[in-house]
Every structure is written in structure tokens, then in C-alpha cells.
Short mmCIF file of C-alpha atoms (C1' of nucleotides) in Angstrom, two decimals:
data_model
loop_
_atom_site.label_atom_id
_atom_site.label_comp_id
_atom_site.label_asym_id
_atom_site.label_seq_id
_atom_site.Cartn_x
_atom_site.Cartn_y
_atom_site.Cartn_z
CA MET K 1 100.32 120.48 158.71
CA PRO K 2 101.46 118.63 155.52
CA ALA K 3 104.74 117.06 154.89
CA ASP K 4 106.04 119.22 152.10
CA ARG K 5 109.07 117.88 150.28
CA LYS K 6 110.36 121.02 148.71
CA PRO K 7 112.14 123.39 151.32
CA ARG K 8 109.26 125.97 152.28
CA GLN K 9 109.66 128.27 149.46
CA GLY K 10 109.56 131.35 151.00
CA LEU K 11 112.51 131.05 153.66
CA ALA K 12 114.66 128.84 151.41
CA ALA K 13 114.54 130.71 148.59
CA ASP K 14 115.19 133.79 150.45
CA ALA K 15 118.22 132.49 152.24
CA ASN K 16 119.59 130.77 148.96
CA ARG K 17 119.35 134.80 147.20
CA ARG K 18 121.63 135.90 150.14
CA GLU K 19 123.95 133.72 149.56
CA ASP K 20 124.18 134.69 145.92
CA LEU K 21 124.24 138.31 147.12
CA LEU K 22 126.92 137.42 149.63
CA ARG K 23 129.49 135.17 147.14
CA GLU K 24 128.91 138.14 144.49
CA ALA K 25 129.90 140.92 146.68
CA ALA K 26 133.05 139.35 147.70
CA ARG K 27 134.32 138.30 144.34
CA LEU K 28 133.26 142.12 143.37
CA PHE K 29 134.49 144.00 146.29
CA VAL K 30 138.33 141.85 146.22
CA GLU K 31 138.13 142.40 142.42
CA LYS K 32 137.36 146.27 142.04
CA GLY K 33 137.51 147.30 146.02
CA PHE K 34 134.83 148.53 148.28
CA GLY K 35 134.13 152.17 146.90
CA ALA K 36 134.53 150.87 143.54
CA THR K 37 131.39 148.53 143.52
CA THR K 38 128.51 149.97 143.42
CA THR K 39 124.90 147.99 144.58
CA ARG K 40 123.83 148.19 141.42
CA ASP K 41 126.57 146.04 140.10
CA ILE K 42 126.05 143.19 142.89
CA ALA K 43 122.43 143.29 141.63
CA GLU K 44 123.27 142.33 138.50
CA ALA K 45 125.84 139.96 139.06
CA VAL K 46 122.81 138.15 140.67
CA GLY K 47 119.99 138.93 138.30
CA MET K 48 118.17 141.57 140.50
CA ARG K 49 117.20 144.95 140.30
CA SER K 50 118.92 148.11 141.41
CA GLY K 51 116.54 148.41 144.45
CA SER K 52 116.36 144.72 145.58
CA PRO K 53 119.68 144.25 147.88
CA PHE K 54 118.51 145.85 149.81
CA TYR K 55 115.65 143.90 150.86
CA HIS K 56 118.05 141.09 152.22
CA PHE K 57 120.89 144.13 153.87
CA ARG K 58 120.25 147.02 154.92
CA SER K 59 123.44 148.76 153.37
CA LYS K 60 126.48 148.68 151.27
CA GLN K 61 128.71 148.36 154.50
CA GLU K 62 126.19 145.58 156.22
CA LEU K 63 126.74 143.78 153.00
CA LEU K 64 130.53 143.53 153.45
CA LYS K 65 130.39 143.20 156.70
CA ALA K 66 128.18 139.60 156.16
CA ALA K 67 130.61 138.64 153.68
CA MET K 68 133.64 139.55 155.72
CA ILE K 69 132.26 137.39 159.12
CA GLU K 70 130.81 134.36 157.19
CA GLY K 71 134.34 134.30 154.80
CA LEU K 72 136.31 134.10 158.24
CA GLU K 73 134.02 131.44 159.93
CA ALA K 74 133.99 129.25 156.73
CA GLY K 75 137.99 129.61 156.58
CA TYR K 76 138.11 129.10 160.53
CA ARG K 77 136.35 125.87 159.98
CA ARG K 78 138.27 124.69 157.42
CA LEU K 79 141.43 125.74 158.86
CA GLN K 80 140.26 123.66 162.31
CA ALA K 81 139.56 120.53 159.83
CA ALA K 82 142.66 120.37 158.30
CA SER K 83 144.53 120.42 161.35
CA ALA K 84 142.42 118.23 163.98
CA GLY K 85 143.96 115.24 164.85
CA LEU K 86 147.20 116.46 164.21
CA ALA K 87 149.27 115.85 167.13
CA ASP K 88 153.34 117.13 165.75
CA PRO K 89 152.98 120.63 165.16
CA ALA K 90 155.45 120.95 162.91
CA GLN K 91 152.96 118.65 160.50
CA ARG K 92 150.04 120.40 161.86
CA LEU K 93 151.77 124.15 160.77
CA ARG K 94 152.32 122.43 157.61
CA ALA K 95 148.86 121.47 156.98
CA MET K 96 147.53 125.38 158.08
CA ILE K 97 149.42 127.02 155.77
CA ARG K 98 148.05 124.87 153.09
CA ALA K 99 144.74 125.41 154.55
CA HIS K 100 145.22 128.90 154.67
CA LEU K 101 146.21 128.97 151.23
CA GLY K 102 142.80 127.48 150.00
CA ASN K 103 141.18 129.56 152.01
CA LEU K 104 142.83 132.69 150.31
CA LEU K 105 143.38 131.23 146.66
CA GLU K 106 140.59 128.02 145.86
CA GLY K 107 137.67 129.44 147.84
CA SER K 108 134.91 131.77 146.11
CA CYS K 109 134.85 133.82 149.34
CA HIS K 110 138.27 135.49 149.28
CA ALA K 111 137.96 136.23 153.12
CA PRO K 112 141.28 137.56 154.10
CA MET K 113 141.44 139.62 151.24
CA LEU K 114 138.29 141.27 152.05
CA LEU K 115 140.04 142.22 155.51
CA TYR K 116 141.99 144.75 153.30
CA GLU K 117 138.22 146.45 153.44
CA THR K 118 137.88 146.72 157.05
CA ARG K 119 138.94 150.73 156.61
CA SER K 120 135.37 151.00 154.94
CA LEU K 121 133.42 149.97 157.95
CA ASP K 122 132.24 151.93 160.88
CA ALA K 123 133.84 151.31 164.23
CA PRO K 124 131.64 148.62 165.72
CA ALA K 125 131.39 146.88 162.60
CA ARG K 126 135.51 146.95 162.75
CA ALA K 127 135.15 145.30 166.43
CA GLU K 128 132.88 142.49 164.99
CA ILE K 129 135.22 141.33 162.82
CA ALA K 130 138.38 141.62 165.13
CA ALA K 131 136.49 139.23 167.19
CA VAL K 132 136.40 136.66 164.47
CA SER K 133 139.62 137.47 163.32
CA ASP K 134 141.15 136.82 166.32
CA ARG K 135 139.96 133.39 166.84
CA TYR K 136 141.67 132.78 163.50
CA GLN K 137 145.05 134.23 164.71
CA GLN K 138 144.92 132.59 167.79
CA MET K 139 144.91 128.80 166.41
CA TRP K 140 147.94 130.00 164.77
CA GLN K 141 149.65 131.66 167.74
CA THR K 142 149.33 128.14 169.86
CA THR K 143 150.87 126.11 167.24
CA LEU K 144 153.48 128.32 166.71
CA ASP K 145 154.06 128.73 170.63
CA GLU K 146 154.54 125.16 170.71
CA LEU K 147 157.28 124.89 168.16
CA ALA K 148 158.98 127.82 170.44
CA VAL K 149 158.74 125.90 172.90
CA ALA K 150 160.17 122.43 171.31
CA GLY K 151 162.70 124.49 169.84
CA ARG K 152 162.09 123.73 166.58
CA LEU K 153 161.68 127.41 165.30
CA ARG K 154 164.19 128.79 163.12
CA SER K 155 163.74 132.26 164.91
CA SER K 156 161.62 132.61 167.74
CA ALA K 157 161.64 136.61 167.47
CA GLY K 158 158.49 138.52 167.89
CA PRO K 159 157.01 138.98 164.55
CA LEU K 160 157.29 135.58 163.30
CA ARG K 161 153.55 135.17 163.20
CA LEU K 162 153.23 138.26 161.42
CA LEU K 163 155.95 137.71 158.83
CA LEU K 164 154.37 134.42 157.98
CA PHE K 165 150.54 135.85 157.17
CA GLY K 166 152.90 138.31 155.05
CA MET K 167 153.97 135.73 153.05
CA LEU K 168 151.04 133.83 152.37
CA ASN K 169 148.60 137.16 152.41
CA TRP K 170 150.80 138.73 149.67
CA THR K 171 150.23 135.47 147.45
CA THR K 172 147.05 136.76 146.52
CA GLN K 173 149.09 139.33 144.51
CA TRP K 174 150.66 137.07 142.18
CA TYR K 175 149.52 133.53 142.41
CA ARG K 176 148.23 132.38 139.27
CA PRO K 177 146.16 129.08 139.12
CA ASP K 178 147.93 128.16 135.66
CA GLY K 179 151.37 129.20 136.90
CA GLY K 180 154.49 127.21 137.59
CA LEU K 181 153.59 126.77 141.22
CA SER K 182 151.21 124.48 143.16
CA LEU K 183 150.01 125.58 146.51
CA ASP K 184 151.44 122.66 148.17
CA GLU K 185 154.91 123.86 146.78
CA ILE K 186 154.38 127.36 148.18
CA ALA K 187 153.22 125.91 151.28
CA ASP K 188 156.40 123.55 151.61
CA ALA K 189 158.72 126.85 150.66
CA ALA K 190 157.05 128.77 153.41
CA ALA K 191 156.52 125.79 156.30
CA SER K 192 160.56 125.29 155.06
CA LEU K 193 161.72 129.15 156.00
CA LEU K 194 160.34 128.67 159.40
CA LEU K 195 161.09 125.74 160.66
CA ALA K 196 164.66 124.40 162.50
CA MET U 1 166.04 189.93 131.90
CA PRO U 2 166.16 190.64 135.57
CA ALA U 3 167.86 187.86 137.92
CA ASP U 4 164.94 187.80 140.03
CA ARG U 5 165.48 186.03 143.07
CA LYS U 6 162.55 184.05 143.97
CA PRO U 7 161.54 180.98 141.64
CA ARG U 8 159.79 182.43 138.70
CA GLN U 9 156.24 182.65 140.75
CA GLY U 10 154.32 180.72 138.24
CA LEU U 11 155.99 177.76 137.28
CA ALA U 12 157.75 176.87 140.95
CA ALA U 13 154.34 177.41 142.63
CA ASP U 14 152.52 175.44 140.08
CA ALA U 15 155.00 172.29 140.67
CA ASN U 16 154.57 172.95 145.07
CA ARG U 17 150.74 172.60 144.58
CA ARG U 18 151.12 169.74 142.16
CA GLU U 19 153.38 167.70 144.66
CA ASP U 20 150.97 168.57 147.27
CA LEU U 21 148.71 167.00 145.53
CA LEU U 22 150.40 164.07 145.05
CA ARG U 23 151.26 163.64 148.44
CA GLU U 24 147.64 164.41 149.96
CA ALA U 25 146.40 162.21 147.33
CA ALA U 26 148.66 159.07 147.96
CA ARG U 27 147.65 159.52 151.78
CA LEU U 28 144.13 159.31 151.46
CA PHE U 29 144.37 156.64 148.44
CA VAL U 30 146.05 154.54 150.97
CA GLU U 31 144.09 155.50 154.39
CA LYS U 32 140.64 155.21 152.27
CA GLY U 33 141.21 153.49 149.31
CA PHE U 34 141.00 155.26 145.52
CA GLY U 35 136.98 154.37 145.08
CA ALA U 36 136.16 155.91 148.27
CA THR U 37 138.24 159.11 148.13
CA THR U 38 136.71 162.09 146.43
CA THR U 39 138.69 164.58 144.15
CA ARG U 40 137.04 166.88 146.98
CA ASP U 41 138.42 165.42 149.65
CA ILE U 42 141.96 165.78 147.68
CA ALA U 43 141.39 169.23 146.82
CA GLU U 44 139.99 170.24 150.79
CA ALA U 45 143.29 168.84 152.14
CA VAL U 46 145.17 171.03 150.15
CA GLY U 47 143.35 173.76 150.95
CA MET U 48 141.76 174.15 147.02
CA ARG U 49 138.64 174.26 145.84
CA SER U 50 136.71 171.22 143.85
CA GLY U 51 137.40 171.66 140.62
CA SER U 52 140.99 173.06 140.80
CA PRO U 53 142.76 169.42 141.12
CA PHE U 54 142.11 169.21 137.35
CA TYR U 55 144.10 172.29 136.62
CA HIS U 56 146.97 169.93 137.28
CA PHE U 57 145.92 166.45 136.57
CA ARG U 58 143.41 165.50 133.70
CA SER U 59 141.62 163.00 135.87
CA LYS U 60 141.29 161.41 139.40
CA GLN U 61 142.90 158.44 137.55
CA GLU U 62 145.77 160.65 136.28
CA LEU U 63 146.53 161.45 139.41
CA LEU U 64 146.39 157.93 141.19
CA LYS U 65 149.25 156.90 138.22
CA ALA U 66 151.07 159.91 139.12
CA ALA U 67 151.56 159.28 142.81
CA MET U 68 152.26 155.52 142.03
CA ILE U 69 155.11 156.19 139.56
CA GLU U 70 156.76 159.20 141.11
CA GLY U 71 156.32 157.16 144.58
CA LEU U 72 158.03 154.03 143.07
CA GLU U 73 160.51 156.33 141.18
CA ALA U 74 161.48 157.80 144.69
CA GLY U 75 161.41 154.24 146.37
CA TYR U 76 164.20 153.08 143.64
CA ARG U 77 166.45 155.51 144.26
CA ARG U 78 166.07 155.01 147.81
CA LEU U 79 166.91 151.47 147.69
CA GLN U 80 169.79 152.02 145.53
CA ALA U 81 171.52 154.60 147.73
CA ALA U 82 171.01 151.87 150.53
CA SER U 83 172.77 149.17 148.75
CA ALA U 84 175.31 151.05 146.81
CA GLY U 85 178.89 150.04 147.75
CA LEU U 86 177.87 146.89 149.66
CA ALA U 87 179.86 144.00 148.14
CA ASP U 88 178.42 141.24 150.44
CA PRO U 89 175.38 140.32 149.22
CA ALA U 90 173.50 139.27 152.60
CA GLN U 91 174.62 142.54 153.47
CA ARG U 92 173.08 144.39 150.93
CA LEU U 93 170.21 142.26 151.50
CA ARG U 94 169.91 143.25 154.52
CA ALA U 95 170.54 147.05 153.52
CA MET U 96 167.80 146.37 150.67
CA ILE U 97 165.31 145.33 153.51
CA ARG U 98 165.56 148.36 155.61
CA ALA U 99 165.00 150.63 153.21
CA HIS U 100 162.11 149.06 151.72
CA LEU U 101 160.37 149.06 155.39
CA GLY U 102 161.19 152.43 155.01
CA ASN U 103 159.73 153.11 151.89
CA LEU U 104 156.60 151.55 153.30
CA LEU U 105 156.36 152.96 157.04
CA GLU U 106 158.42 156.09 156.99
CA GLY U 107 158.02 158.21 153.90
CA SER U 108 155.02 159.83 152.89
CA CYS U 109 154.23 158.44 150.02
CA HIS U 110 153.39 154.99 150.68
CA ALA U 111 154.49 153.78 147.06
CA PRO U 112 154.30 149.83 147.51
CA MET U 113 150.78 150.60 149.82
CA LEU U 114 149.57 151.99 146.35
CA LEU U 115 150.20 149.51 144.42
CA TYR U 116 146.94 147.61 145.13
CA GLU U 117 145.09 149.94 143.65
CA THR U 118 146.39 149.09 140.47
CA ARG U 119 143.28 147.92 139.70
CA SER U 120 141.84 151.04 139.71
CA LEU U 121 143.73 151.98 136.65
CA ASP U 122 143.16 151.02 132.84
CA ALA U 123 145.32 148.71 131.04
CA PRO U 124 147.96 151.40 129.55
CA ALA U 125 148.62 152.67 132.85
CA ARG U 126 148.86 149.30 134.31
CA ALA U 127 151.39 148.94 131.89
CA GLU U 128 153.64 151.99 133.02
CA ILE U 129 153.39 151.09 136.27
CA ALA U 130 154.35 147.56 135.60
CA ALA U 131 157.57 148.98 133.99
CA VAL U 132 158.84 151.02 136.81
CA SER U 133 157.70 148.28 139.25
CA ASP U 134 160.02 145.50 136.93
CA ARG U 135 163.31 147.90 137.89
CA TYR U 136 162.71 147.20 141.35
CA GLN U 137 162.07 143.94 141.64
CA GLN U 138 164.91 143.70 139.31
CA MET U 139 167.22 144.89 141.97
CA TRP U 140 166.10 142.33 144.36
CA GLN U 141 166.18 139.54 142.14
CA THR U 142 170.10 139.82 141.38
CA THR U 143 171.06 140.23 145.07
CA LEU U 144 168.99 136.88 145.56
CA ASP U 145 170.63 135.19 142.57
CA GLU U 146 174.24 136.48 143.82
CA LEU U 147 173.28 134.71 147.11
CA ALA U 148 171.92 131.72 146.05
CA VAL U 149 174.80 131.11 143.57
CA ALA U 150 177.14 131.51 146.84
CA GLY U 151 174.74 128.95 148.50
CA ARG U 152 174.04 131.32 151.23
CA LEU U 153 170.21 130.85 150.64
CA ARG U 154 168.37 129.24 153.35
CA SER U 155 166.23 127.64 150.48
CA SER U 156 166.38 128.58 146.94
CA ALA U 157 163.15 127.36 146.24
CA GLY U 158 160.88 129.34 143.38
CA PRO U 159 159.09 132.12 145.39
CA LEU U 160 161.42 133.19 147.78
CA ARG U 161 161.36 136.47 146.22
CA LEU U 162 157.70 136.53 146.32
CA LEU U 163 157.57 135.50 150.02
CA LEU U 164 159.82 138.06 151.07
CA PHE U 165 158.00 140.83 149.38
CA GLY U 166 154.96 139.35 151.28
CA MET U 167 156.54 139.33 154.52
CA LEU U 168 157.89 143.15 154.33
CA ASN U 169 154.65 144.61 152.37
CA TRP U 170 152.05 143.20 154.65
CA THR U 171 153.55 145.18 158.00
CA THR U 172 151.69 147.76 156.65
CA GLN U 173 148.86 146.32 157.90
CA TRP U 174 150.47 146.04 161.48
CA TYR U 175 153.19 147.98 162.32
CA ARG U 176 152.97 150.91 164.33
CA PRO U 177 155.79 152.99 165.21
CA ASP U 178 154.79 153.07 168.67
CA GLY U 179 154.55 149.56 168.76
CA GLY U 180 157.13 146.90 170.61
CA LEU U 181 159.33 146.54 167.44
CA SER U 182 161.37 149.12 165.13
CA LEU U 183 161.83 149.05 161.69
CA ASP U 184 165.53 147.20 162.01
CA GLU U 185 164.38 144.57 164.49
CA ILE U 186 161.85 143.96 161.73
CA ALA U 187 164.36 143.91 159.39
CA ASP U 188 166.68 141.60 160.91
CA ALA U 189 163.77 138.77 161.81
CA ALA U 190 163.25 138.88 158.16
CA ALA U 191 166.95 138.43 156.95
CA SER U 192 167.48 135.88 159.30
CA LEU U 193 164.50 133.78 157.96
CA LEU U 194 165.97 134.01 154.35
CA LEU U 195 169.93 133.52 154.80
CA ALA U 196 171.44 129.86 156.08
"C1'" DC X 1 111.63 140.72 144.83
"C1'" DC X 2 109.99 144.84 141.54
"C1'" DT X 3 108.85 150.14 139.92
"C1'" DA X 4 109.77 154.19 140.34
"C1'" DC X 5 111.69 157.63 142.58
"C1'" DC X 6 114.29 160.85 145.41
"C1'" DG X 7 118.29 163.76 147.18
"C1'" DA X 8 122.87 163.59 147.24
"C1'" DT X 9 127.47 163.83 145.59
"C1'" DC X 10 130.60 162.83 142.01
"C1'" DG X 11 134.17 163.60 138.34
"C1'" DG X 12 134.52 166.93 135.52
"C1'" DT X 13 134.30 171.56 132.27
"C1'" DA X 14 133.90 176.49 130.61
"C1'" DG X 15 135.50 180.94 130.85
"C1'" DG X 16 137.36 183.80 133.53
"C1'" DC Z 1 143.46 178.84 140.47
"C1'" DC Z 2 138.25 180.16 141.64
"C1'" DT Z 3 133.43 180.11 140.05
"C1'" DA Z 4 129.23 178.44 139.02
"C1'" DC Z 5 127.76 174.19 137.01
"C1'" DC Z 6 125.99 169.82 134.89
"C1'" DG Z 7 125.13 165.20 133.42
"C1'" DA Z 8 125.62 160.76 135.77
"C1'" DT Z 9 125.52 157.91 138.99
"C1'" DC Z 10 124.93 156.69 143.53
"C1'" DG Z 11 122.98 154.39 148.13
"C1'" DG Z 12 118.62 153.65 149.63
"C1'" DT Z 13 113.60 154.07 150.11
"C1'" DA Z 14 107.99 153.60 149.66
"C1'" DG Z 15 104.55 150.98 148.37
"C1'" DG Z 16 102.89 147.33 146.51
#
DNA sequence: CCTACCGATCGGTAGG
DNA sequence: CCTACCGATCGGTAGG
């Protein structure tokens, strides 16, 4: 077996094309909605012919599912990286908020925005998504609980986590990179509403 | 011209059927998305044949536009009714929040949820929607400005109105009528995050 | 991954 | 508002 410098053509190339499809599919699903995006749109966006996406994915729904799961997992890793080593829960919350805004507005996967399209999936796929999504939620609940116990939350009333997610996720509806607000400023504003 | 007790068959019946179409279309668009809802779905939901919705509306997009505009206008009236006569801006804000939650979660039009589908409309239609939507936003800004001047807001930082709308609109993603939280409780929690 | 294609479905229309 | 229909498009497949 000769040492071959290049990645083995077949497998590595396939993996790259798969990623291309996922990235463009995510972008189009967010932009136009799942139902209004055709598999031909996606193929064209990566320079393939209309039938070729089905070499990589069994169906259009499979593409949506994979885009959501891989997007959520990347977001989860980013959230962990941003909060690791921050012992003070208030500081950690602020860092998590900033990381979540990054996941929503800076990346190319837009994972949390894809969650709107969960309705387009069948029940088993929905369950898979829910499992990945729950881990993400759990990280937040842990930090919020710590803050509540320490009496550092402005209100420990029930739906605090959900209200926070609302504030943050809704930014996808109005945030513009060239607008007057930076992600840091938005993160500060959101954090200051929660913290006592 | 004889006094006829019944509403004149033609016009009144047409108007009723039009409303039926708008209501069911709004429900389906929210449930499945605009792209994934067929005009046949909508026709079937009101007991018509596949071609008949086009007697009332020129196109599927026209149906979406009308559902959004009429839903927004109904919501606007409800918001006005709820806040009329409340001189204290804090009290008024709390009433507006409750009314907005009602618009989102109690009515049958789900107008604010339809706003997600603005992307499915062409530019002129988008402009029409924006005009109606701006009036709605203006009512909030007025009350928030009053509170800011009086120093009764927890933070007068820029995106407060947008963060508030995020909290409220996101409830459509998690609120369940049989869940542990009433709309009044949610309204209280949201208002208490904003008010000093 | 392309070519060539299929069956199904879709938005919309004509004519009554 | 129904009947009957059309052209276009869509998700997906077979065979290479």
C-alpha cells in the first residue's frame, strides 16, 4: 500500500460534496422554507445535476434531518467551548448567550433557524432531532439553575429559559450585520434583563 | 325591492366562504408552511373542489397576503381595545403583552406566526404587509418610550422592543394550552423582566 | 456523479 | 362554485 499524499479520491471527495450539499441546503431551507426549496435548487447551488443529490442522501427529508443534526452538534460544541472554564455562572451565561448568537447569526449552518422546519419531518426524525436539541437545552438549564440558587436571577419564574431563547432566536428576524448593533451589544442587553 | 330577511344570498354567502378560506389557509400555512400547503388542501378543508379557491382569490400568494393583512388588522384592533383608557404606561404595557399573547395563541388567525412566511411573497406584497405591521409596532414603541422617559424600564438599551417581541412570539414554539402556564402568568413574567 | 426518464402532483384556467 | 383539464414541475430512480 503506497503512501498516498492526497486524500483517497473517492471517499474524501464524496465527503466534501456531502458537506457542500448540507451547507447549501441549510441556507436555502432557511431562506425559502423547506417546502418551497426544490432538490433541483440545491443541486444547482453546488453545481450538480438534478438527480445527483440522491447519490448522497436518500430523500429530501433526509437532507433536512442531516443538516439539522450536524448544525445542532456544531452549535453544541461551540457552546461548550465558549463556556468551558467559566466558574462564575453569570459570566458563563453571558458567554453562552454570545455563543448562541454566533450560532444563529455568524455561522453558515443557521441550525437553530432550521428548527422551524421540524414540522416537515416525520415522527422518528423528529425524535432524533429532539434528542440532540435536549442536550443543548440542558446546558442552559444547568447554568440558570445555578444562578437561581445563588439568587442572582431577576426572576426565577417558570418560563425564564424559554423567554430567553425567544429573545435570542428572534434576532434572526431582524438582525443585520450592517445595522447599528453588534452581537456583543445584543448579548449584553439580553443578559442584563435576566441578571439581578 | 322587497325587504328580504336573509342576507342577499350571493354576496353574503361569497363573503362567508371567503372568510372560511382565509381561516383555514392561515391554519394550514402555520401548521405546514406555505410551500408545503397545497391549494387543494385548503379547498378540501372548507369542502370545496380543487379549482374553487381561485374563484375567491387570484392566486395562492394572494390568499397568503390577505390572510396576513386581515389577521394583522384584527390583532391591531384587539391591541387597541386592550390598551385603551390605561393611562399608566406600565399597566398598559402589561395589557398589551397579554393581548399580543392572545393574538398569537388564542385566536384562530395566528397572524404574527404568518409573518414567518413573508419570504414567500413578492416585493409589492411585502411592502403592503410592512405597512400594516409598522402600525402595530408603533403602538409598542410609543408605550416603551413613555416608560423610558419616566425611568421605569429596567434597561433602555436599543433593542428592547425587539427582545420583547422575541420573548412573546417564540411562545408559539412551546406554549401548550394544557401546559402548566397560563397566558396571564407568561405575561407577568415577560413584563417583570422589562419593568424596573 | 450524469443521463434520461417516470408517475404524481401542483397552481391555475375555461366554460358553464 | 363545479367539471374537466393543461402545462410545468417535482421528488425520485435505473443504469451506467
